[in-house]
Coordinates of C-alpha atoms in Angstrom, one line a residue:
X1 CA 2.9 -34.0 -14.9
X2 CA 0.4 -35.7 -12.6
X3 CA -0.8 -38.0 -15.4
X4 CA 2.8 -39.0 -16.1
X5 CA 3.5 -39.7 -12.5
X6 CA 0.4 -41.7 -12.1
X7 CA 1.2 -43.9 -15.1
X8 CA 4.8 -44.3 -13.8
X9 CA 3.7 -45.5 -10.4
X10 CA 1.2 -47.9 -11.9
X11 CA 3.9 -49.4 -14.1
X12 CA 6.2 -49.8 -11.2
X13 CA 3.6 -51.7 -9.2
X14 CA 2.9 -53.9 -12.2
X15 CA -0.8 -53.0 -12.7
X16 CA -2.3 -55.3 -15.4
X17 CA -1.9 -53.8 -18.9
X18 CA -5.7 -54.0 -19.5
X19 CA -6.3 -51.8 -16.5
X20 CA -3.7 -49.3 -17.7
X21 CA -5.2 -49.2 -21.2
X22 CA -8.6 -48.6 -19.6
X23 CA -7.3 -45.7 -17.6
X24 CA -5.5 -44.1 -20.5
X25 CA -8.6 -44.5 -22.7
X26 CA -10.7 -42.8 -20.0
X27 CA -8.3 -39.9 -19.7
X28 CA -8.3 -39.4 -23.5
X29 CA -12.1 -39.6 -23.6
X30 CA -12.3 -36.9 -20.9
X31 CA -9.9 -34.7 -22.8
X32 CA -11.9 -35.2 -26.0
X33 CA -15.2 -34.3 -24.3
X34 CA -13.6 -31.2 -22.9
X35 CA -12.3 -30.2 -26.3
X36 CA -15.7 -30.9 -27.9
X37 CA -17.7 -29.3 -25.1
X38 CA -19.5 -27.2 -27.8
X39 CA -20.8 -30.3 -29.6
X40 CA -24.3 -31.7 -29.3
X41 CA -23.8 -34.7 -31.5
X42 CA -21.3 -37.5 -31.9
X43 CA -20.3 -37.9 -35.6
X44 CA -19.6 -41.6 -35.2
X45 CA -22.7 -42.4 -33.2
X46 CA -25.4 -40.8 -35.4
X47 CA -27.8 -43.5 -36.5
X48 CA -31.5 -44.5 -36.6
X49 CA -31.4 -45.4 -32.9
X50 CA -29.5 -42.3 -32.0
X51 CA -30.5 -39.6 -34.5
X52 CA -28.9 -36.1 -34.5
X53 CA -31.0 -33.1 -34.2
X54 CA -30.6 -29.7 -36.1
X55 CA -32.2 -26.6 -34.6
X56 CA -32.7 -23.0 -35.8
X57 CA -31.0 -20.0 -34.3
X58 CA -33.0 -16.7 -34.1
X59 CA -32.6 -13.6 -32.0
X60 CA -29.9 -15.3 -29.9
X61 CA -31.8 -18.5 -29.1
X62 CA -31.7 -22.1 -30.4
X63 CA -35.2 -23.2 -31.2
X64 CA -37.0 -26.3 -32.6
X65 CA -40.2 -26.5 -34.5
X66 CA -43.2 -28.8 -34.7
X67 CA -42.1 -29.7 -38.2
X68 CA -39.3 -32.2 -38.1
X69 CA -37.8 -33.4 -41.4
X70 CA -36.1 -36.8 -41.1
X71 CA -33.1 -37.3 -43.4
X72 CA -31.9 -40.6 -44.7
X73 CA -28.2 -41.7 -44.4
X74 CA -26.8 -41.3 -47.9
X75 CA -24.9 -44.5 -47.5
X76 CA -27.5 -46.9 -46.2
X77 CA -30.9 -45.1 -46.2
X78 CA -31.4 -45.3 -42.4
X79 CA -33.2 -42.2 -41.0
X80 CA -30.4 -40.6 -39.0
X81 CA -30.9 -36.9 -38.7
X82 CA -33.9 -34.8 -37.6
X83 CA -34.0 -31.3 -38.9
X84 CA -36.3 -28.7 -37.3
X85 CA -37.6 -27.0 -40.5
X86 CA -39.4 -23.7 -40.5
X87 CA -42.5 -23.5 -42.6
X88 CA -44.1 -20.4 -44.2
X89 CA -46.0 -19.5 -41.0
X90 CA -42.8 -19.4 -38.9
X91 CA -40.7 -16.9 -40.8
X92 CA -41.8 -13.8 -38.8
X93 CA -39.1 -14.1 -36.1
X94 CA -36.4 -14.2 -38.7
X95 CA -37.9 -11.2 -40.6
X96 CA -38.1 -9.3 -37.3
X97 CA -34.5 -10.1 -36.4
X98 CA -33.1 -8.9 -39.7
X99 CA -35.3 -5.7 -39.6
X100 CA -33.7 -4.7 -36.3
X101 CA -30.3 -4.3 -38.0
X102 CA -29.8 -0.8 -39.5
X103 CA -28.2 -0.4 -42.9
X104 CA -25.1 0.9 -41.2
X105 CA -24.6 -2.6 -39.7
X106 CA -23.7 -3.9 -36.4
X107 CA -20.4 -2.1 -36.7
X108 CA -18.6 0.1 -39.2
X109 CA -15.5 2.4 -39.1
X110 CA -17.5 4.9 -36.9
X111 CA -19.7 2.6 -34.9
X112 CA -18.5 0.0 -32.4
X113 CA -15.0 -0.3 -34.1
X114 CA -13.9 -2.5 -31.1
X115 CA -16.0 -5.2 -32.7
X116 CA -13.2 -5.6 -35.4
X117 CA -10.9 -6.7 -32.6
X118 CA -13.6 -8.9 -31.2
X119 CA -13.8 -10.8 -34.5
X120 CA -10.0 -11.0 -34.6
X121 CA -10.1 -12.7 -31.2
X122 CA -13.0 -15.1 -32.3
X123 CA -10.9 -16.0 -35.4
X124 CA -7.8 -16.7 -33.2
X125 CA -9.8 -19.0 -30.9
X126 CA -11.6 -20.8 -33.7
X127 CA -8.3 -21.4 -35.6
X128 CA -6.8 -22.8 -32.5
X129 CA -9.8 -25.1 -31.9
X130 CA -9.9 -26.4 -35.4
X131 CA -6.1 -27.2 -35.2
X132 CA -6.9 -29.7 -32.4
X133 CA -6.9 -33.2 -33.8
X134 CA -10.1 -34.1 -31.9
X135 CA -12.0 -31.1 -33.3
X136 CA -10.6 -31.5 -36.8
X137 CA -11.5 -35.2 -36.8
X138 CA -15.0 -34.4 -35.5
X139 CA -15.8 -32.1 -38.3
X140 CA -14.1 -34.3 -40.9
X141 CA -16.2 -37.3 -40.0
X142 CA -19.4 -35.2 -39.7
X143 CA -18.9 -33.9 -43.2
X144 CA -18.4 -37.5 -44.4
X145 CA -21.6 -38.6 -42.7
X146 CA -23.8 -36.1 -44.6
X147 CA -21.8 -35.4 -47.8
X148 CA -19.8 -38.6 -48.4
X149 CA -16.3 -38.0 -49.7
X150 CA -12.9 -39.4 -48.9
X151 CA -11.4 -38.6 -45.5
X152 CA -8.6 -36.6 -47.1
X153 CA -11.1 -34.5 -49.1
X154 CA -13.2 -33.8 -46.0
X155 CA -10.1 -33.1 -44.0
X156 CA -9.0 -30.6 -46.6
X157 CA -12.2 -28.7 -46.1
X158 CA -11.5 -28.4 -42.4
X159 CA -7.9 -27.4 -43.1
X160 CA -8.9 -24.6 -45.5
X161 CA -11.4 -23.3 -43.0
X162 CA -8.8 -23.4 -40.2
X163 CA -6.3 -21.6 -42.3
X164 CA -9.0 -19.0 -43.2
X165 CA -9.4 -18.2 -39.5
X166 CA -5.7 -18.0 -39.0
X167 CA -5.5 -15.4 -41.8
X168 CA -8.0 -13.1 -39.8
X169 CA -6.5 -13.3 -36.3
X170 CA -5.6 -10.3 -34.3
X171 CA -5.8 -7.0 -36.2
X172 CA -6.4 -8.6 -39.6
X173 CA -10.2 -8.0 -39.5
X174 CA -9.6 -4.3 -38.7
X175 CA -7.0 -4.1 -41.5
X176 CA -9.6 -5.7 -43.9
X177 CA -11.7 -2.6 -43.3
X178 CA -8.9 -0.2 -44.5
X179 CA -10.3 3.0 -46.0
X180 CA -8.8 5.4 -48.6
X181 CA -8.5 9.0 -49.3
X182 CA -8.1 10.8 -52.7
X183 CA -7.2 14.5 -53.1
X184 CA -9.9 16.7 -54.5
X185 CA -9.5 19.1 -57.5
X186 CA -9.5 22.3 -55.4
X187 CA -8.4 23.4 -51.9
X188 CA -10.3 21.9 -49.1
X189 CA -11.8 19.0 -51.1
X190 CA -11.0 15.3 -50.5
X191 CA -12.7 12.0 -51.4
X192 CA -12.9 9.5 -48.5
X193 CA -14.0 5.9 -49.0
X194 CA -14.8 3.3 -46.3
X195 CA -15.5 -0.4 -46.3
X196 CA -19.2 -0.3 -45.3
X197 CA -21.5 -3.1 -44.4
X198 CA -24.9 -3.7 -46.1
X199 CA -26.6 -4.4 -42.8
X200 CA -29.2 -7.2 -42.9
X201 CA -28.0 -9.8 -45.4
X202 CA -28.8 -13.5 -46.3
X203 CA -26.4 -16.2 -47.2
X204 CA -27.7 -19.4 -49.0
X205 CA -25.2 -22.2 -49.4
X206 CA -25.2 -25.7 -51.1
X207 CA -24.6 -29.2 -49.9
X208 CA -21.2 -30.1 -51.4
X209 CA -18.9 -28.2 -49.1
X210 CA -20.9 -28.1 -45.9
X211 CA -18.3 -26.4 -43.8
X212 CA -15.9 -24.4 -46.0
X213 CA -18.3 -22.5 -48.2
X214 CA -20.7 -21.3 -45.4
X215 CA -18.0 -20.5 -42.9
X216 CA -15.9 -18.4 -45.4
X217 CA -18.9 -16.5 -46.6
X218 CA -20.4 -16.1 -43.2
X219 CA -17.3 -14.8 -41.5
X220 CA -16.6 -12.3 -44.4
X221 CA -20.1 -10.9 -43.7
X222 CA -19.6 -10.7 -40.0
X223 CA -16.1 -9.2 -40.2
X224 CA -17.5 -6.2 -42.0
X225 CA -20.4 -5.6 -39.7
X226 CA -23.4 -7.3 -41.3
X227 CA -26.2 -9.2 -39.6
X228 CA -26.4 -12.4 -41.7
X229 CA -29.2 -15.0 -41.8
X230 CA -27.6 -18.3 -42.9
X231 CA -29.5 -21.0 -44.8
X232 CA -27.6 -24.2 -45.6
X233 CA -29.0 -27.1 -47.5
X234 CA -30.9 -29.1 -44.9
X235 CA -29.2 -32.4 -46.0
X236 CA -25.9 -31.1 -44.5
X237 CA -27.0 -28.3 -42.1
X238 CA -25.9 -30.4 -39.1
X239 CA -22.3 -29.4 -39.9
X240 CA -23.0 -25.6 -39.6
X241 CA -25.2 -26.2 -36.6
X242 CA -22.2 -27.6 -34.8
X243 CA -19.8 -25.0 -36.2
X244 CA -21.9 -22.1 -35.0
X245 CA -21.9 -23.7 -31.5
X246 CA -18.1 -23.8 -31.7
X247 CA -18.0 -20.1 -32.7
X248 CA -20.3 -19.3 -29.8
X249 CA -17.9 -21.2 -27.6
X250 CA -15.1 -18.9 -29.1
X251 CA -17.0 -15.7 -28.2
X252 CA -19.3 -15.0 -31.1
X253 CA -22.3 -13.1 -29.8
X254 CA -25.4 -15.2 -30.0
X255 CA -27.5 -12.4 -31.6
X256 CA -25.0 -11.8 -34.4
X257 CA -26.1 -14.6 -36.7
X258 CA -29.5 -16.2 -37.4
X259 CA -29.6 -19.8 -38.8
X260 CA -32.6 -21.3 -40.5
X261 CA -33.6 -24.7 -41.9
X262 CA -36.5 -24.6 -44.4
X263 CA -37.5 -25.6 -47.9
X264 CA -37.0 -23.4 -50.9
X265 CA -40.5 -22.1 -51.0
X266 CA -40.4 -20.9 -47.4
X267 CA -37.0 -19.3 -47.9
X268 CA -38.2 -17.5 -51.0
X269 CA -41.1 -16.1 -48.9
X270 CA -38.7 -15.0 -46.2
X271 CA -36.5 -13.2 -48.7
X272 CA -39.5 -11.3 -50.2
X273 CA -40.7 -10.3 -46.8
X274 CA -37.4 -9.4 -45.1
X275 CA -36.0 -7.6 -48.1
X276 CA -32.3 -8.0 -47.2
X277 CA -30.0 -5.4 -48.6
X278 CA -27.8 -8.1 -50.1
X279 CA -28.2 -11.8 -50.6
X280 CA -25.3 -14.2 -51.4
X281 CA -26.4 -17.3 -53.2
X282 CA -24.3 -20.4 -54.1
X283 CA -26.2 -23.1 -56.0
X284 CA -28.1 -23.9 -59.2
X285 CA -28.4 -21.5 -62.1
X286 CA -32.2 -22.0 -62.2
X287 CA -32.7 -20.8 -58.6
X288 CA -30.1 -18.1 -59.1
X289 CA -32.0 -16.6 -62.0
X290 CA -35.3 -16.6 -60.1
X291 CA -33.7 -14.9 -57.1
X292 CA -32.0 -12.3 -59.2
X293 CA -35.5 -11.4 -60.6
X294 CA -37.3 -11.6 -57.2
X295 CA -34.7 -9.6 -55.3
X296 CA -34.4 -7.0 -58.1
X297 CA -30.7 -7.5 -58.5
X298 CA -29.7 -7.3 -54.8
X299 CA -27.8 -10.5 -55.0
X300 CA -24.3 -11.9 -55.6
X301 CA -24.3 -15.3 -57.3
X302 CA -22.1 -18.3 -57.8
X303 CA -24.1 -20.7 -59.8
X304 CA -23.5 -23.6 -62.2
X305 CA -20.2 -24.2 -64.0
X306 CA -19.5 -26.3 -67.1
X307 CA -15.7 -26.3 -66.6
X308 CA -13.3 -26.9 -69.4
X309 CA -9.6 -27.9 -69.6
X310 CA -7.4 -27.6 -72.7
X311 CA -4.3 -29.9 -73.1
X312 CA -1.8 -28.1 -75.3
X313 CA 0.5 -29.6 -77.9
X314 CA 3.5 -30.3 -75.6
X315 CA 3.3 -33.8 -74.0
X316 CA 5.2 -34.5 -70.8
X317 CA 4.6 -35.7 -67.3
X318 CA 1.7 -37.8 -68.5
X319 CA 1.3 -39.6 -65.1
X320 CA 0.9 -36.3 -63.3
X321 CA -1.5 -34.8 -65.9
X322 CA -3.6 -38.0 -65.8
X323 CA -3.7 -37.7 -61.9
X324 CA -4.8 -34.1 -62.0
X325 CA -7.5 -34.8 -64.6
X326 CA -8.8 -37.7 -62.4
X327 CA -8.8 -35.4 -59.3
X328 CA -10.5 -32.5 -61.1
X329 CA -13.2 -34.7 -62.6
X330 CA -14.0 -37.3 -59.9
X331 CA -12.8 -36.1 -56.5
X332 CA -15.9 -35.6 -54.2
X333 CA -17.6 -37.9 -56.8
X334 CA -17.6 -34.9 -59.2
X335 CA -19.8 -32.8 -56.9
X336 CA -17.6 -29.7 -57.0
X337 CA -18.3 -26.3 -58.7
X338 CA -14.8 -26.6 -60.1
X339 CA -15.2 -30.2 -61.4
X340 CA -13.8 -30.8 -64.9
X341 CA -16.8 -31.2 -67.2
X342 CA -15.0 -31.4 -70.6
X343 CA -11.5 -32.1 -71.6
X344 CA -10.1 -30.9 -75.0
X345 CA -7.0 -33.0 -75.9
X346 CA -4.5 -31.9 -78.5
X347 CA -3.8 -34.6 -81.1
X348 CA -0.4 -35.2 -79.5
X349 CA -2.1 -36.1 -76.3
X350 CA -4.7 -38.2 -78.0
X351 CA -2.0 -40.4 -79.4
X352 CA -0.6 -41.2 -76.0
X353 CA -2.0 -43.6 -73.3
X354 CA -3.4 -40.7 -71.3
X355 CA -7.0 -42.1 -71.5
X356 CA -5.9 -45.5 -70.3
X357 CA -4.0 -43.9 -67.4
X358 CA -7.1 -41.9 -66.5
X359 CA -9.2 -45.1 -66.7
X360 CA -6.8 -46.9 -64.4
X361 CA -7.0 -44.1 -61.8
X362 CA -10.8 -44.0 -62.0
X363 CA -11.1 -47.7 -61.5
X364 CA -9.2 -47.4 -58.3
X365 CA -11.9 -45.4 -56.8
X366 CA -14.2 -47.4 -54.5
X367 CA -17.1 -46.9 -52.2
X368 CA -15.3 -48.4 -49.2
X369 CA -13.0 -45.4 -48.8
X370 CA -15.5 -42.9 -50.3
X371 CA -13.2 -42.0 -53.2
X372 CA -16.5 -42.5 -55.1
X373 CA -19.8 -42.3 -53.4
X374 CA -23.4 -41.1 -53.6
X375 CA -24.4 -38.2 -55.8
X376 CA -26.9 -36.2 -53.8
X377 CA -28.7 -34.2 -56.5
X378 CA -28.7 -36.4 -59.6
X379 CA -30.1 -40.0 -59.7
X380 CA -28.4 -43.0 -61.2
X381 CA -31.1 -43.2 -63.9
X382 CA -30.7 -39.5 -64.8
X383 CA -26.9 -39.8 -65.2
X384 CA -27.1 -43.0 -67.3
X385 CA -29.9 -41.6 -69.4
X386 CA -27.7 -38.5 -70.2
X387 CA -24.8 -40.8 -71.1
X388 CA -27.0 -42.9 -73.5
X389 CA -28.1 -39.7 -75.2
X390 CA -24.5 -38.7 -75.7
X391 CA -23.7 -42.1 -77.1
X392 CA -26.3 -41.7 -79.8
X393 CA -24.2 -38.9 -81.3
X394 CA -22.3 -40.2 -84.3
X395 CA -18.6 -41.1 -83.5
X396 CA -19.2 -40.9 -79.7
X397 CA -18.0 -43.8 -77.5
X398 CA -17.8 -44.8 -73.9
X399 CA -14.2 -44.5 -72.7
X400 CA -14.8 -46.0 -69.2
X401 CA -17.4 -46.3 -66.5
X402 CA -21.0 -46.0 -67.6
X403 CA -22.3 -48.5 -65.0
X404 CA -24.1 -48.2 -61.7
X405 CA -22.2 -49.0 -58.6
X406 CA -22.7 -52.5 -57.3
X407 CA -23.1 -54.0 -53.9
X408 CA -24.2 -51.0 -52.0
X409 CA -27.2 -49.7 -50.0
X410 CA -27.3 -46.1 -51.2
X411 CA -31.0 -44.9 -51.4
X412 CA -32.6 -44.6 -54.8
X413 CA -33.2 -41.0 -54.3
X414 CA -29.4 -40.5 -54.8
X415 CA -27.1 -41.4 -57.7
X416 CA -24.4 -44.1 -57.6
X417 CA -22.4 -44.6 -60.8
X418 CA -18.8 -45.5 -61.6
X419 CA -16.5 -42.6 -62.7
X420 CA -17.5 -42.1 -66.3
X421 CA -16.0 -40.5 -69.4
X422 CA -17.7 -40.3 -72.9
X423 CA -15.8 -39.2 -76.0
X424 CA -17.7 -37.0 -78.5
X425 CA -16.0 -35.7 -81.7
X426 CA -15.4 -32.0 -81.7
X427 CA -17.2 -31.4 -85.0
X428 CA -20.3 -33.1 -83.5
X429 CA -20.1 -31.0 -80.3
X430 CA -20.3 -27.9 -82.4
X431 CA -23.5 -28.8 -84.2
X432 CA -26.5 -26.9 -83.0
X433 CA -28.6 -29.9 -82.2
X434 CA -25.9 -31.4 -80.0
X435 CA -24.2 -28.5 -78.3
X436 CA -26.7 -28.0 -75.5
X437 CA -26.8 -31.7 -74.7
X438 CA -23.0 -32.1 -74.6
X439 CA -22.5 -29.0 -72.5
X440 CA -25.2 -29.9 -69.9
X441 CA -23.6 -29.9 -66.4
X442 CA -24.0 -33.3 -64.6
X443 CA -23.1 -32.6 -61.0
X444 CA -21.6 -36.1 -60.5
X445 CA -18.6 -38.2 -61.6
X446 CA -19.1 -37.6 -65.3
X447 CA -17.1 -35.8 -68.0
X448 CA -17.0 -35.4 -71.8
X449 CA -13.7 -35.9 -73.6
X450 CA -12.8 -34.7 -77.1
X451 CA -9.7 -34.1 -79.2
X452 CA -8.6 -31.6 -81.7
X453 CA -5.9 -31.1 -84.4
X454 CA -3.5 -28.2 -84.5
X455 CA -5.5 -26.5 -87.2
X456 CA -8.7 -27.0 -85.2
X457 CA -7.8 -24.6 -82.3
X458 CA -10.3 -22.0 -83.6
X459 CA -13.1 -24.6 -83.3
X460 CA -12.1 -25.3 -79.7
X461 CA -12.2 -21.5 -79.0
X462 CA -15.6 -21.3 -80.7
X463 CA -16.9 -24.0 -78.4
X464 CA -15.6 -22.1 -75.4
X465 CA -17.2 -18.9 -76.7
X466 CA -20.6 -20.6 -76.9
X467 CA -20.5 -21.9 -73.3
X468 CA -22.1 -19.7 -70.8
X469 CA -21.6 -21.3 -67.4
X470 CA -18.0 -20.3 -66.8
X471 CA -16.6 -20.9 -63.3
X472 CA -13.2 -22.5 -63.5
X473 CA -11.0 -23.5 -66.4
X474 CA -7.5 -24.6 -67.3
X475 CA -4.9 -24.5 -70.1
X476 CA -2.2 -27.1 -69.5
X477 CA 0.8 -26.3 -71.5
X478 CA 4.4 -24.9 -71.3
X479 CA 4.4 -24.2 -75.0
X480 CA 4.7 -20.4 -75.2
X481 CA 3.8 -20.2 -78.9
X482 CA 0.6 -22.1 -78.2
X483 CA -0.2 -19.9 -75.2
X484 CA 0.5 -16.8 -77.2
X485 CA -1.9 -18.1 -79.9
X486 CA -4.6 -18.5 -77.2
X487 CA -3.9 -15.0 -75.9
X488 CA -4.1 -13.5 -79.4
X489 CA -7.4 -15.1 -80.3
X490 CA -9.2 -14.9 -76.9
X491 CA -7.4 -11.9 -75.5
X492 CA -5.7 -11.6 -72.1
X493 CA -8.7 -9.8 -70.6
X494 CA -11.0 -12.5 -71.6
X495 CA -8.8 -15.2 -70.3
X496 CA -8.7 -13.4 -66.9
X497 CA -12.5 -13.0 -67.0
X498 CA -13.0 -16.7 -67.5
X499 CA -10.6 -17.5 -64.7
X500 CA -8.2 -19.4 -66.9
X501 CA -5.1 -20.8 -65.3
X502 CA -2.1 -21.7 -67.4
X503 CA -0.9 -24.8 -65.5
X504 CA 2.7 -25.1 -66.5
X505 CA 4.1 -28.2 -64.9
X506 CA 6.9 -26.1 -63.5
X507 CA 4.5 -23.6 -62.0
X508 CA 1.3 -25.3 -60.9
X509 CA -1.5 -23.3 -59.5
X510 CA -4.6 -24.5 -57.8
X511 CA -7.9 -24.3 -59.6
X512 CA -9.8 -24.3 -56.4
X513 CA -7.4 -21.7 -54.9
X514 CA -8.4 -19.3 -57.7
X515 CA -12.1 -20.1 -57.2
X516 CA -11.7 -19.0 -53.5
X517 CA -9.9 -15.9 -54.5
X518 CA -12.4 -14.9 -57.1
X519 CA -15.6 -15.8 -55.3
X520 CA -15.5 -16.5 -51.6
X521 CA -13.0 -13.7 -50.8
X522 CA -14.8 -11.4 -53.2
X523 CA -18.1 -11.9 -51.5
X524 CA -17.3 -10.3 -48.2
X525 CA -20.7 -8.6 -48.3
X526 CA -19.4 -5.1 -47.9
X527 CA -19.1 -2.1 -50.2
X528 CA -17.2 1.1 -50.4
X529 CA -19.0 4.3 -49.8
X530 CA -18.1 7.8 -48.7
X531 CA -18.4 11.5 -49.4
X532 CA -17.1 12.4 -52.8
X533 CA -17.2 15.1 -55.4
X534 CA -18.3 12.5 -57.9
X535 CA -22.1 12.1 -58.7
X536 CA -23.8 9.4 -56.4
X537 CA -24.0 6.8 -59.2
X538 CA -20.3 6.7 -59.5
X539 CA -19.7 5.7 -55.9
X540 CA -17.0 3.0 -56.1
X541 CA -18.0 -0.6 -55.3
X542 CA -14.9 -2.5 -54.6
X543 CA -14.5 -6.2 -55.1
X544 CA -11.9 -8.1 -53.1

């Protein structure tokens, strides 16, 4: 009210417009600073002359180290972020912090149950803060600075995170810990099960979704009473540094979460010494296999995904299908676990202009709006070398792309190519000397395209059977006979296991939504336990 009156009086006295604009700008900046009181960096201002700093959090204190790793801006190579990285000699405080947490956790249905309500309150406040335009824009731009993607893609990450917090406001955290009881087989006997924390746990997350993946996994662990140590890829860890500060501002106890920046060798040493009761890892299959061995199976994984899509015999809504294929393959420059890696087109689709539509959409992507951008884990040379190897296969051809981006200053340590699609004949894909090459996951804007005839469906299914890195997949068809044939050959249980979605154009489902349901919500780092008349080895472990 005061602000309105002040402005009204100034307008009545005909104060110059420039002075009025200056005052309003000052008021808006003050409001923004108040809203972002948790922040220690300015997303727009991070540069070589004003680098951001990322610290570690252990035993309730933010700490630096003597070992500062300077990161290059992925768009221009300028050193713009300094990360305090812990080396092998500095892991003891983190090991000690985890060891202080009992295996019954920080809370459980019998211990400090009021903390379920505490986390409901924290979620309410965090959801409210992320709904504020200033905060939402801050995290969106911060994501863009370290993992370049379009504003809409980065904003969607913030939106999903905000909605996640909304889903766990109030009593919802408490309800998540709902227990069960089963009658026994004689008088006086019952089986009781409880959602129980693991206690000390570790979460390791990748670079490609620097806010959404770590927040959803971290909060799932905290809701159920675990004490997590969070390790985010150092290239993007500034985002979670700032998010943790927001959560502290919303009431998260400082001691509940530890946060570390380190290289892989140091983190592996920490895991072996701390012996967490469960580790949640999202990243490469190579590291996942090593951790599974080192940790003796006490780990949940989401690793590589060579993701397929089948277009059925019914052709309609070609514009929409082309748009979805473009989004699935090239959004976030193809750096998504759910990115479309290979497209199987029925001969009916192959005779349409689908490929030319996809090419037109791909060519609209440009570095200026980050609809295409730097690839942070694969170099330009490596992607083009893989493309050239595919083009040596008989019958293969370049459909579009296949060139390095031009007129940019992206550092050579990153990749920068145009959205690319290579056609490889189905019969050639199935040959033993080609299959491993064709199905190699390239974590960038790259896909393989092939086609099949009606009587070749069995060959398509054979290719799917031989692939091992299943994460997301799609069948695009409204043809019930075709879908029935798939069900008959693969089996409904197998389709469900592979996460197949039948994307009828009248009932579209989100590939990424299913991925969240099947992985992030599953990995709440808790298990069911309780007294039972069953032998100990048959204790139920529930997945959500």
